[in-house]
Coordinates of C-alpha atoms in Angstrom, one line a residue:
Chain J
M1 CA 46.1 77.6 137.9
K2 CA 49.2 75.9 137.7
S3 CA 51.1 76.9 135.0
L4 CA 55.0 76.5 133.2
Y5 CA 56.3 79.8 132.9
F6 CA 59.2 81.0 130.7
D7 CA 61.0 84.7 132.0
K8 CA 64.1 84.6 131.2
E9 CA 64.0 81.0 133.2
L10 CA 61.6 78.5 132.9
T11 CA 59.7 77.9 136.3
L12 CA 56.5 76.5 137.6
R13 CA 54.5 79.0 138.9
E14 CA 50.3 79.4 140.1
V15 CA 49.1 82.1 137.9
L16 CA 45.1 83.6 136.9
M17 CA 43.0 81.2 135.4
P18 CA 43.2 83.1 131.8
R19 CA 39.4 84.7 130.8
R20 CA 38.4 83.7 127.4
A21 CA 37.4 86.9 125.1
P22 CA 34.0 86.9 122.9
G23 CA 34.5 83.9 120.4
E24 CA 37.4 82.1 122.2
A25 CA 36.7 78.8 124.2
L26 CA 38.5 78.2 127.6
I27 CA 40.0 74.7 127.2
K28 CA 41.2 72.3 130.2
V29 CA 44.4 70.9 128.7
L30 CA 44.3 67.6 128.6
L31 CA 47.8 66.5 127.0
A32 CA 50.5 68.7 125.7
G33 CA 54.3 68.2 123.6
I34 CA 57.3 69.7 123.9
C35 CA 58.8 70.3 120.4
G36 CA 61.8 71.7 119.8
T37 CA 60.7 75.4 119.0
D38 CA 59.8 75.5 123.0
R39 CA 63.9 74.6 123.6
E40 CA 64.6 77.1 121.5
I41 CA 62.4 79.8 123.3
L42 CA 64.6 78.6 126.8
K43 CA 67.1 79.8 124.4
G44 CA 65.8 83.0 123.1
Y45 CA 63.9 82.6 120.3
S46 CA 61.3 84.9 119.7
E47 CA 61.5 86.8 122.7
F48 CA 58.8 85.0 124.1
Q49 CA 58.1 85.8 127.6
G50 CA 54.6 84.1 129.0
I51 CA 53.4 80.1 129.3
P52 CA 55.2 78.3 126.5
G53 CA 53.8 75.1 124.6
H54 CA 51.9 75.0 121.4
E55 CA 51.2 71.1 121.2
F56 CA 48.0 70.2 123.0
V57 CA 44.4 68.0 123.2
G58 CA 41.9 68.9 125.4
R59 CA 38.7 69.9 126.6
V60 CA 36.6 72.8 126.2
V61 CA 34.6 73.2 129.3
E62 CA 33.7 77.0 128.4
C63 CA 32.8 78.5 125.1
G64 CA 29.9 80.7 123.1
S65 CA 28.7 78.6 120.7
P66 CA 27.0 75.7 122.2
Q67 CA 28.8 73.1 119.4
W68 CA 31.8 73.0 121.3
M69 CA 30.7 72.8 124.5
G70 CA 32.6 69.8 126.1
K71 CA 34.2 68.5 122.4
R72 CA 37.3 67.3 122.6
V73 CA 39.7 69.7 120.5
V74 CA 43.2 70.4 118.9
G75 CA 43.4 74.1 117.7
E76 CA 45.7 76.0 115.0
I77 CA 48.4 78.1 116.6
N78 CA 48.2 81.2 114.7
L79 CA 45.6 83.7 116.0
A80 CA 44.7 85.9 112.7
C81 CA 43.3 89.4 112.7
G82 CA 41.0 88.2 110.3
H83 CA 40.8 91.5 108.2
C84 CA 44.1 92.0 106.4
S85 CA 44.8 91.0 102.9
W86 CA 46.8 87.9 104.4
C87 CA 43.9 86.9 106.4
A88 CA 41.5 87.1 102.6
K89 CA 43.5 85.0 100.5
G90 CA 43.4 82.4 103.8
W91 CA 46.5 82.9 105.0
G92 CA 46.5 83.9 108.4
R93 CA 49.1 81.5 109.4
H94 CA 51.0 84.7 107.8
C95 CA 48.9 87.5 109.3
P96 CA 51.6 90.2 109.9
T97 CA 49.9 91.0 113.3
R98 CA 49.0 87.4 114.3
T99 CA 49.7 86.0 117.6
V100 CA 51.4 82.8 117.7
M101 CA 50.3 80.5 120.9
G102 CA 53.3 79.8 123.1
I103 CA 55.3 81.7 120.4
V104 CA 54.5 85.2 120.0
N105 CA 52.9 87.2 122.9
R106 CA 50.6 85.1 123.5
P107 CA 49.7 82.5 126.4
G108 CA 50.7 78.6 125.2
A109 CA 49.4 74.9 126.6
F110 CA 52.0 73.7 129.1
A111 CA 49.3 75.1 132.0
E112 CA 46.2 73.4 133.0
Y113 CA 44.2 75.6 131.1
V114 CA 44.3 77.6 127.5
T115 CA 41.9 79.8 125.5
L116 CA 41.8 80.0 121.8
P117 CA 39.4 81.5 119.4
E118 CA 36.8 78.8 118.6
V119 CA 37.5 79.5 115.1
N120 CA 41.1 78.2 115.4
L121 CA 39.7 74.5 117.0
H122 CA 39.1 71.0 115.6
S123 CA 37.1 68.2 116.9
V124 CA 39.1 65.5 117.7
P125 CA 37.3 61.9 115.8
D126 CA 36.8 59.3 118.5
E127 CA 38.7 56.8 116.7
V128 CA 42.0 59.3 117.8
S129 CA 43.3 59.2 120.9
D130 CA 44.9 61.8 123.0
Q131 CA 48.3 60.3 123.1
A132 CA 47.5 60.5 119.0
A133 CA 45.7 63.9 118.7
V134 CA 48.6 66.0 121.0
F135 CA 50.6 65.7 117.4
T136 CA 48.7 67.2 115.2
E137 CA 50.6 70.4 115.2
P138 CA 53.6 68.3 114.2
V139 CA 52.1 66.4 111.4
A140 CA 50.5 69.1 109.9
A141 CA 53.8 70.9 109.9
A142 CA 55.1 67.3 108.2
C143 CA 51.8 67.9 105.5
E144 CA 52.4 71.1 105.1
I145 CA 55.1 70.6 103.0
L146 CA 52.3 68.5 100.3
E147 CA 50.8 71.8 100.4
Q148 CA 54.1 74.3 99.3
M149 CA 55.1 71.6 96.5
I150 CA 54.2 68.8 93.9
I151 CA 55.4 65.5 95.3
T152 CA 55.2 63.0 91.8
P153 CA 54.7 59.2 92.7
G154 CA 58.3 57.9 92.9
A155 CA 59.6 61.1 94.0
R156 CA 63.7 60.7 95.4
V157 CA 63.1 62.4 98.3
A158 CA 65.9 62.7 101.4
V159 CA 65.2 63.5 105.1
I160 CA 67.6 64.3 107.2
G161 CA 67.3 64.3 110.3
D162 CA 65.9 61.1 112.6
G163 CA 64.3 63.8 115.3
R164 CA 60.4 63.9 116.2
L165 CA 60.2 65.9 112.7
G166 CA 62.0 63.7 111.0
L167 CA 60.4 60.5 111.8
L168 CA 57.0 62.8 110.7
V169 CA 57.9 64.1 107.5
A170 CA 59.1 60.5 106.1
Q171 CA 55.9 58.8 106.8
V172 CA 54.1 61.8 105.6
L173 CA 55.8 61.9 102.8
K174 CA 56.2 58.1 102.5
Q175 CA 52.2 58.3 102.4
A176 CA 52.0 60.7 99.9
G177 CA 54.1 58.5 96.9
A178 CA 57.4 59.5 97.4
D179 CA 60.9 57.0 97.8
V180 CA 61.8 58.5 100.5
A181 CA 65.4 57.9 103.1
L182 CA 65.9 58.5 105.9
I183 CA 69.5 60.1 107.3
G184 CA 70.0 60.1 110.7
R185 CA 72.9 59.3 113.3
H186 CA 70.7 57.2 116.0
G187 CA 70.6 53.9 115.2
W188 CA 66.8 53.4 117.7
K189 CA 65.7 55.8 116.1
L190 CA 66.6 54.9 112.4
D191 CA 65.4 51.6 113.4
L192 CA 61.7 52.5 114.3
A193 CA 61.3 54.3 110.9
K194 CA 62.7 50.9 109.0
S195 CA 60.2 49.2 111.2
W196 CA 57.7 51.3 109.8
G197 CA 58.8 50.0 105.4
V198 CA 60.7 53.6 105.7
R199 CA 64.5 53.2 104.1
V200 CA 67.2 54.5 106.3
L201 CA 70.8 56.3 105.7
S202 CA 73.5 56.5 108.6
E203 CA 74.9 60.2 107.9
G204 CA 78.0 59.8 105.9
A205 CA 76.7 56.3 104.4
Q206 CA 78.4 56.0 101.2
E207 CA 74.9 56.6 99.2
L208 CA 75.3 59.9 100.4
S209 CA 76.7 61.5 97.5
A210 CA 76.3 65.1 96.7
S211 CA 73.9 65.7 94.3
S212 CA 71.7 63.2 94.0
F213 CA 68.5 63.5 95.1
P214 CA 65.5 66.5 93.4
I215 CA 64.4 66.8 96.9
T216 CA 66.3 67.3 99.8
V217 CA 64.0 67.9 103.6
D218 CA 66.4 69.6 106.8
A219 CA 64.4 68.7 109.7
T220 CA 67.7 68.4 112.0
G221 CA 66.8 71.3 113.9
S222 CA 70.8 72.7 113.5
P223 CA 72.4 75.0 110.5
R224 CA 74.6 71.6 110.3
G225 CA 71.1 70.2 108.3
L226 CA 70.8 72.9 106.0
G227 CA 74.0 72.4 104.6
E228 CA 73.8 68.7 104.1
A229 CA 70.5 68.8 102.8
L230 CA 71.9 71.2 100.0
R231 CA 75.3 69.6 99.2
L232 CA 72.7 65.9 99.0
V233 CA 70.7 67.9 96.7
E234 CA 70.8 68.0 92.4
P235 CA 70.5 70.7 90.3
R236 CA 67.7 72.7 90.1
G237 CA 66.4 70.6 93.0
T238 CA 64.4 72.2 96.0
V239 CA 65.6 71.6 100.3
V240 CA 62.8 72.0 102.0
M241 CA 64.0 73.9 105.4
K242 CA 61.3 72.6 108.0
S243 CA 63.8 73.4 110.8
T244 CA 63.0 76.6 113.0
F245 CA 66.4 77.2 114.6
H246 CA 67.8 80.3 116.5
G247 CA 70.4 82.2 114.5
A248 CA 71.8 82.9 110.8
A249 CA 72.2 80.0 108.4
N250 CA 75.5 79.9 106.7
L251 CA 75.3 79.1 103.0
D252 CA 77.1 77.9 100.0
A253 CA 75.6 80.9 97.9
T254 CA 77.6 79.6 95.0
K255 CA 76.2 75.8 94.9
L256 CA 72.6 77.8 95.3
V257 CA 73.0 79.7 92.2
V258 CA 75.1 77.9 89.6
D259 CA 72.8 74.8 90.3
E260 CA 69.6 76.0 90.8
V261 CA 68.8 74.9 93.8
T262 CA 65.6 75.9 95.0
L263 CA 65.1 76.5 98.8
R264 CA 61.7 76.8 100.4
G265 CA 61.1 77.6 104.1
S266 CA 58.3 75.6 105.5
R267 CA 56.2 75.8 109.4
C268 CA 52.7 75.2 110.1
G269 CA 50.3 73.3 107.9
L270 CA 46.4 72.7 108.8
F271 CA 44.7 70.7 111.0
A272 CA 42.7 69.3 108.6
P273 CA 44.9 66.7 106.3
A274 CA 46.6 66.2 109.6
L275 CA 43.9 64.9 111.5
E276 CA 42.8 62.8 108.8
L277 CA 46.0 61.3 108.6
L278 CA 45.8 60.4 112.1
R279 CA 42.3 58.8 111.8
Q280 CA 43.1 56.7 108.9
E281 CA 47.0 55.5 110.7
R282 CA 48.2 56.7 107.7
V283 CA 51.3 58.1 110.2
K284 CA 52.7 56.3 113.2
V285 CA 53.0 58.5 116.1
Q286 CA 52.3 57.1 119.3
P287 CA 56.2 55.0 119.1
L288 CA 57.8 58.4 118.8
I289 CA 56.2 59.0 122.9
T290 CA 59.6 58.7 125.0
K291 CA 58.6 59.6 128.4
T292 CA 55.5 61.2 129.7
F293 CA 55.6 63.3 132.6
T294 CA 53.0 65.5 134.9
L295 CA 52.6 68.9 134.7
D296 CA 54.0 69.1 138.4
Q297 CA 57.0 66.9 137.2
A298 CA 57.5 69.5 133.7
L299 CA 60.5 71.2 135.1
E300 CA 62.4 67.3 135.0
A301 CA 60.8 66.8 132.1
F302 CA 62.5 69.4 130.0
E303 CA 65.5 68.8 132.1
Y304 CA 64.9 65.1 131.0
L305 CA 65.4 66.3 127.2
N306 CA 69.0 67.9 127.9
Q307 CA 70.3 65.1 129.0
N308 CA 68.6 62.0 126.8
S309 CA 68.4 61.1 123.4
A310 CA 64.6 61.4 123.4
L311 CA 62.0 61.6 120.7
K312 CA 58.8 63.2 122.3
V313 CA 58.4 63.8 125.3
L314 CA 54.5 64.8 126.8
L315 CA 53.1 66.7 129.8
D316 CA 49.9 65.2 131.0
M317 CA 47.6 67.1 132.6
R318 CA 44.6 64.7 132.8
Chain V
M1 CA 97.4 84.3 68.7
K2 CA 97.4 87.1 71.6
S3 CA 95.2 86.2 74.8
L4 CA 94.9 87.6 78.1
Y5 CA 95.5 84.5 80.8
F6 CA 94.9 84.3 84.4
D7 CA 96.8 81.7 86.4
K8 CA 97.5 83.3 89.5
E9 CA 97.4 86.4 88.4
L10 CA 96.5 88.0 84.9
T11 CA 98.7 89.1 82.1
L12 CA 98.0 89.4 78.1
R13 CA 100.2 86.6 76.5
E14 CA 101.2 84.9 72.9
V15 CA 99.2 81.8 73.0
L16 CA 98.8 79.0 70.4
M17 CA 96.0 79.1 68.0
P18 CA 93.2 76.8 69.3
R19 CA 92.4 73.7 67.2
R20 CA 88.8 72.9 66.7
A21 CA 88.1 69.3 67.5
P22 CA 85.2 67.9 65.6
G23 CA 81.9 69.2 65.2
E24 CA 83.1 72.3 66.9
A25 CA 84.0 75.7 64.6
L26 CA 86.9 77.9 64.8
I27 CA 85.5 82.0 65.7
K28 CA 87.3 85.2 65.1
V29 CA 86.0 87.3 68.6
L30 CA 85.2 90.4 67.6
L31 CA 83.9 91.7 71.0
A32 CA 83.9 90.3 74.6
G33 CA 82.3 91.7 77.5
I34 CA 84.1 91.8 80.8
C35 CA 81.3 90.3 83.4
G36 CA 81.1 90.3 87.2
T37 CA 81.6 86.2 86.9
D38 CA 85.5 87.3 85.5
R39 CA 86.4 89.7 87.9
E40 CA 85.1 86.9 91.0
I41 CA 87.3 84.7 89.0
L42 CA 90.5 86.7 89.3
K43 CA 89.7 86.4 93.4
G44 CA 90.0 82.7 92.8
Y45 CA 86.2 81.8 91.9
S46 CA 86.0 78.1 90.7
E47 CA 89.9 77.9 90.3
F48 CA 90.0 78.9 86.8
Q49 CA 93.2 78.9 85.1
G50 CA 93.6 80.1 81.0
I51 CA 91.9 82.9 79.1
P52 CA 89.1 84.0 80.9
G53 CA 85.8 85.4 78.7
H54 CA 82.5 84.1 77.8
E55 CA 80.3 86.9 76.3
F56 CA 81.7 87.5 73.1
V57 CA 80.5 87.7 69.4
G58 CA 82.4 86.6 66.6
R59 CA 82.6 85.3 63.1
V60 CA 83.0 81.6 62.2
V61 CA 86.0 81.3 60.1
E62 CA 86.8 77.4 59.8
C63 CA 83.6 74.7 60.5
G64 CA 83.0 71.6 59.9
S65 CA 79.0 72.0 58.4
P66 CA 79.4 74.6 55.7
Q67 CA 75.9 76.2 56.7
W68 CA 78.3 78.1 59.9
M69 CA 81.2 79.4 57.7
G70 CA 81.2 83.1 57.8
K71 CA 78.4 83.2 59.9
R72 CA 78.6 86.2 63.0
V73 CA 77.5 84.2 66.4
V74 CA 77.4 84.2 69.7
G75 CA 78.0 80.8 71.7
E76 CA 76.4 79.4 74.4
I77 CA 78.6 78.5 77.3
N78 CA 77.9 75.5 78.7
L79 CA 79.6 72.5 76.8
A80 CA 77.2 69.5 77.9
C81 CA 78.3 66.1 77.3
G82 CA 75.2 65.0 75.6
H83 CA 75.0 61.6 77.4
C84 CA 73.9 61.7 80.2
S85 CA 70.4 62.1 82.1
W86 CA 71.0 66.0 82.4
C87 CA 71.2 66.7 79.1
A88 CA 68.6 64.1 77.9
K89 CA 66.4 66.5 79.6
G90 CA 67.7 69.1 78.0
W91 CA 69.5 71.0 80.9
G92 CA 72.6 70.3 79.8
R93 CA 73.5 73.5 81.5
H94 CA 73.6 71.6 84.3
C95 CA 75.5 68.4 83.0
P96 CA 78.0 67.3 85.4
T97 CA 80.7 66.8 83.4
R98 CA 79.8 70.5 81.2
T99 CA 82.9 72.6 80.7
V100 CA 81.9 75.7 80.6
M101 CA 83.9 78.3 78.5
G102 CA 86.0 80.8 80.5
I103 CA 85.1 79.8 83.4
V104 CA 85.0 75.6 84.0
N105 CA 88.2 73.7 82.3
R106 CA 87.5 75.6 78.7
P107 CA 89.6 78.5 77.2
G108 CA 87.3 81.4 76.9
A109 CA 86.9 84.9 74.5
F110 CA 89.6 87.1 76.1
A111 CA 91.2 86.0 72.8
E112 CA 92.2 86.9 69.1
Y113 CA 90.2 83.4 68.4
V114 CA 87.9 80.6 70.1
T115 CA 86.8 77.6 69.6
L116 CA 83.3 76.0 70.5
P117 CA 80.6 72.8 69.4
E118 CA 78.3 74.0 66.5
V119 CA 75.5 73.1 68.5
N120 CA 76.1 75.8 71.2
L121 CA 76.7 78.3 68.4
H122 CA 73.5 80.8 67.2
S123 CA 73.5 83.3 64.0
V124 CA 72.9 86.8 65.2
P125 CA 70.5 88.6 63.1
D126 CA 71.6 91.3 61.1
E127 CA 69.4 94.0 63.4
V128 CA 71.7 92.9 65.9
S129 CA 74.7 95.0 65.8
D130 CA 78.1 93.6 67.4
Q131 CA 78.1 95.9 70.3
A132 CA 74.3 94.5 70.8
A133 CA 75.2 91.1 70.3
V134 CA 77.9 91.2 73.0
F135 CA 74.9 91.6 75.7
T136 CA 73.5 87.9 74.5
E137 CA 75.0 86.1 77.5
P138 CA 74.3 88.4 80.1
V139 CA 70.5 89.2 78.6
A140 CA 69.7 85.2 78.5
A141 CA 70.8 84.9 81.6
A142 CA 68.2 88.1 82.9
C143 CA 65.7 86.1 80.8
E144 CA 66.7 82.9 82.5
I145 CA 64.2 84.2 85.8
L146 CA 61.3 83.6 83.2
E147 CA 62.3 80.0 82.6
Q148 CA 62.4 79.7 86.3
M149 CA 58.7 81.0 87.5
I150 CA 55.6 82.3 86.5
I151 CA 55.6 86.6 86.3
T152 CA 51.7 87.2 86.0
P153 CA 50.8 91.0 84.4
G154 CA 51.5 93.4 87.5
A155 CA 53.5 91.2 89.1
R156 CA 55.1 93.5 91.3
V157 CA 59.3 92.7 91.8
A158 CA 62.2 94.4 93.8
V159 CA 65.3 94.5 91.7
I160 CA 68.2 95.2 93.9
G161 CA 71.3 96.3 92.3
D162 CA 71.8 99.4 89.7
G163 CA 75.0 97.2 87.9
R164 CA 75.1 95.7 84.5
L165 CA 72.7 92.7 85.9
G166 CA 70.5 94.7 87.4
L167 CA 69.6 97.1 84.8
L168 CA 68.8 94.4 82.4
V169 CA 67.1 92.3 84.7
A170 CA 64.4 95.1 85.8
Q171 CA 64.2 95.8 81.6
V172 CA 63.8 91.8 81.0
L173 CA 61.0 91.8 84.1
K174 CA 59.8 94.9 82.6
Q175 CA 58.7 94.0 79.1
A176 CA 58.0 90.3 80.4
G177 CA 54.9 92.7 82.5
A178 CA 56.3 93.2 85.9
D179 CA 56.1 96.1 88.2
V180 CA 59.3 96.3 88.1
A181 CA 61.3 98.6 91.1
L182 CA 64.6 98.9 90.7
I183 CA 66.9 100.1 93.7
G184 CA 70.3 100.7 93.9
R185 CA 72.9 103.4 95.3
H186 CA 74.3 105.3 92.2
G187 CA 72.4 107.7 90.9
W188 CA 73.2 107.9 87.2
K189 CA 72.7 104.5 87.2
L190 CA 68.6 105.0 88.3
D191 CA 68.2 107.9 86.1
L192 CA 69.6 105.6 82.7
A193 CA 67.1 102.9 84.5
K194 CA 64.4 105.8 84.4
S195 CA 65.4 106.9 81.1
W196 CA 63.6 103.9 80.0
G197 CA 60.6 103.8 81.8
V198 CA 61.8 101.5 84.6
R199 CA 60.4 102.8 88.0
V200 CA 63.6 103.3 90.5
L201 CA 64.4 103.6 94.1
S202 CA 67.5 104.8 95.7
E203 CA 68.4 102.0 98.5
G204 CA 67.7 102.8 101.7
A205 CA 64.6 104.8 100.9
Q206 CA 61.1 105.0 103.0
E207 CA 59.4 103.0 100.7
L208 CA 61.8 100.0 101.2
S209 CA 59.7 98.3 104.1
A210 CA 60.2 94.7 105.4
S211 CA 58.2 92.2 103.5
S212 CA 56.7 94.6 100.7
F213 CA 57.7 92.7 97.3
P214 CA 56.1 89.0 96.5
I215 CA 59.1 88.6 94.4
T216 CA 63.4 90.1 94.5
V217 CA 65.6 90.2 93.3
D218 CA 69.3 90.0 94.1
A219 CA 71.4 91.3 91.3
T220 CA 73.9 93.0 93.0
G221 CA 76.6 90.4 93.4
S222 CA 77.2 91.2 96.7
P223 CA 76.2 88.8 99.8
R224 CA 74.8 92.2 101.1
G225 CA 72.0 92.3 98.5
L226 CA 70.5 88.7 99.0
G227 CA 70.6 90.1 103.2
E228 CA 68.0 93.2 101.6
A229 CA 66.2 90.6 98.8
L230 CA 65.3 88.7 102.0
R231 CA 64.2 91.7 104.2
L232 CA 62.4 92.7 101.7
V233 CA 60.2 89.9 100.4
E234 CA 57.0 89.3 101.5
P235 CA 55.4 86.4 104.0
R236 CA 55.4 83.1 101.3
G237 CA 57.7 85.3 98.7
T238 CA 60.6 83.8 96.6
V239 CA 63.9 85.7 96.5
V240 CA 65.9 85.0 93.0
M241 CA 69.2 84.7 93.5
K242 CA 71.2 86.4 90.4
S243 CA 74.5 87.0 91.8
T244 CA 77.6 84.4 91.5
F245 CA 79.9 85.6 94.4
H246 CA 82.8 83.6 95.9
G247 CA 82.1 82.8 98.9
A248 CA 79.3 82.2 101.7
A249 CA 76.0 83.4 101.9
N250 CA 74.7 84.4 105.3
L251 CA 71.1 84.1 105.9
D252 CA 68.1 85.1 108.4
A253 CA 67.4 81.1 108.9
T254 CA 64.0 82.2 111.0
K255 CA 62.5 84.6 108.3
L256 CA 63.2 82.0 105.4
V257 CA 61.4 79.8 107.8
V258 CA 58.6 81.5 109.8
D259 CA 57.6 83.1 106.8
E260 CA 57.9 80.4 104.4
V261 CA 60.1 82.3 101.8
T262 CA 61.1 80.0 98.7
L263 CA 65.2 81.3 97.3
R264 CA 65.8 80.7 93.8
G265 CA 69.2 80.2 92.4
S266 CA 69.5 81.5 89.2
R267 CA 72.0 81.5 86.6
C268 CA 72.8 80.7 82.4
G269 CA 69.7 81.0 80.3
L270 CA 69.0 79.9 76.9
F271 CA 70.4 82.3 74.2
A272 CA 67.3 82.2 71.5
P273 CA 64.9 84.5 73.8
A274 CA 67.4 87.0 74.3
L275 CA 68.5 87.3 70.6
E276 CA 65.0 87.9 69.5
L277 CA 64.9 90.3 72.5
L278 CA 67.7 92.4 71.4
R279 CA 66.3 92.0 67.6
Q280 CA 62.6 93.6 68.5
E281 CA 65.0 95.9 71.0
R282 CA 63.0 95.2 74.1
V283 CA 66.1 95.5 76.1
K284 CA 68.2 98.7 75.8
V285 CA 72.0 97.4 76.0
Q286 CA 74.1 99.8 74.3
P287 CA 73.8 102.4 76.4
L288 CA 75.2 100.1 79.4
I289 CA 78.4 100.2 77.3
T290 CA 80.6 102.8 79.6
K291 CA 83.8 102.0 77.6
T292 CA 85.5 100.2 74.8
F293 CA 89.3 98.9 74.9
T294 CA 91.3 97.2 72.5
L295 CA 93.0 93.4 73.6
D296 CA 96.2 95.1 73.6
Q297 CA 94.8 97.3 76.3
A298 CA 92.9 94.4 78.1
L299 CA 94.5 94.6 81.4
E300 CA 94.2 98.5 82.1
A301 CA 90.5 97.7 81.0
F302 CA 90.1 95.4 84.2
E303 CA 92.0 98.4 86.3
Y304 CA 89.4 100.8 84.9
L305 CA 86.7 98.7 86.3
N306 CA 88.7 98.5 90.1
Q307 CA 88.8 102.1 89.8
N308 CA 85.5 103.4 88.1
S309 CA 81.7 102.8 89.0
A310 CA 81.5 101.6 85.5
L311 CA 78.8 99.4 83.6
K312 CA 79.5 97.5 80.6
V313 CA 83.3 97.3 79.7
L314 CA 83.8 95.9 76.3
L315 CA 86.9 94.5 74.6
D316 CA 87.2 95.0 70.8
M317 CA 89.0 92.6 68.6
R318 CA 87.8 93.4 65.3

């Protein structure tokens, strides 16, 4: 089958069809999304080698349990052992021996076919189009914040970064009742958020004085964003780190301690709440699609992202 | 009166007696303790100029309200405005216009006399000696962790750093029911903790594998300790930052996000719980006193700390 393959460099190549293990399903990939993490992987993040890609929607073409056959599905990306103390707590996403599709020791979705354990699959409701379903994983990552902390009605939250993730986090927190300000540097991206009723502020705006939000979220994908999130947070406030970037972060330790700030790392979320938000159209995702490429054009898609200020770029394998 | 004075360098000098403002008490300092923060101030932390010192026990010699007259007291070190939204929430310790005795724009206790608002004072119970009472502020800082998070019985906590603060934090968490391991590099300090029934481990011990404690506390006072606290913490665990050091911290951002670690800055605590722990002798403090100097010998005391692996050094003004 055709696939993208990363081994020090990214190439388009023919590889063997994956074989499903017992309990797994073979899935024909329909659409896949390119994520910031994929681009970090190309820079060396997680030392991944193989087929990248973890945002996808597909159709089951082979499986053990008949109820999945032919179903349109999305799949949780962490493959847990199922037996350790983390899995017993329901935290398979932190299982120490887990693999992660397209990120850690497991082939990903930038290919014609992919395999995943049936326990990882979620059936996509008919109301959710392929173009919306492919956003399940990033919407789940945004929803993870709601699993980690209580957002009281009207809670003032600054979301920093007007990229894909920032636009999703802002919407997810807003629909949960927060008073969200999205902070970015791209007029057209902020305008998009504004059209959804999200309050927006340009980076460097006067309103953005130090220590002015009880909750800030760094969704910039860069170390710079974390510094700004820490600057903007009030004493005793919380900074949510949503960015996965390759390297070390430099933090103002004095501010953290003296202001008793809480910093919370936040990663993958559960798929069920994300699919429900998509079904109810409480989060808008299709306006985030900047461009769609075929798998044959996949290298161009990455090049396009390097050259342009895009939001979501998709690969279409249908 | 005689005092220590910091203005780019530390000197012993004669200064004017402080005058108490309305609502304040004039206090004869009996004993004062030298803290890690004082030594950071000498390196430039908080750009402080004036009389340092914030750990003390004294006796009220002049005040407006007769009930304080002649009382042996300790004093909360943050001087809040009393009117802002932070003060209204009871968080005067985070009042944005606060001064901090001996640290931010307010003379400290390394002098014969000091003034403080009466609202900052706590009467020292008769059972608590001067030598114990002078530890109220650092014990309160250790107790602050109990105000910030729930420590369930038997919770496994690694306290990193066998200095003054680490030895206090380990005791405070142990008496609260935690299963504490104190990690240090000084045999004699670890032996002291062991004599109190605290489990101790040498830095680099084999048991200290990565991701092995749900809660870790950095009490080393150095950026190195924070890295170790982050290495030792489990996924979804909490790192408590108790160290105030001058400069930036370098953090493994990937671990923070991927393991969804929570980092909590932790600073000053309330005095009442600390005085109660001292009254009940649930925390041992007197074995921490390495040496006591007179105010005349105060410069030698700082030199002694530079040259020796000491625990607490006191200045006696009685």
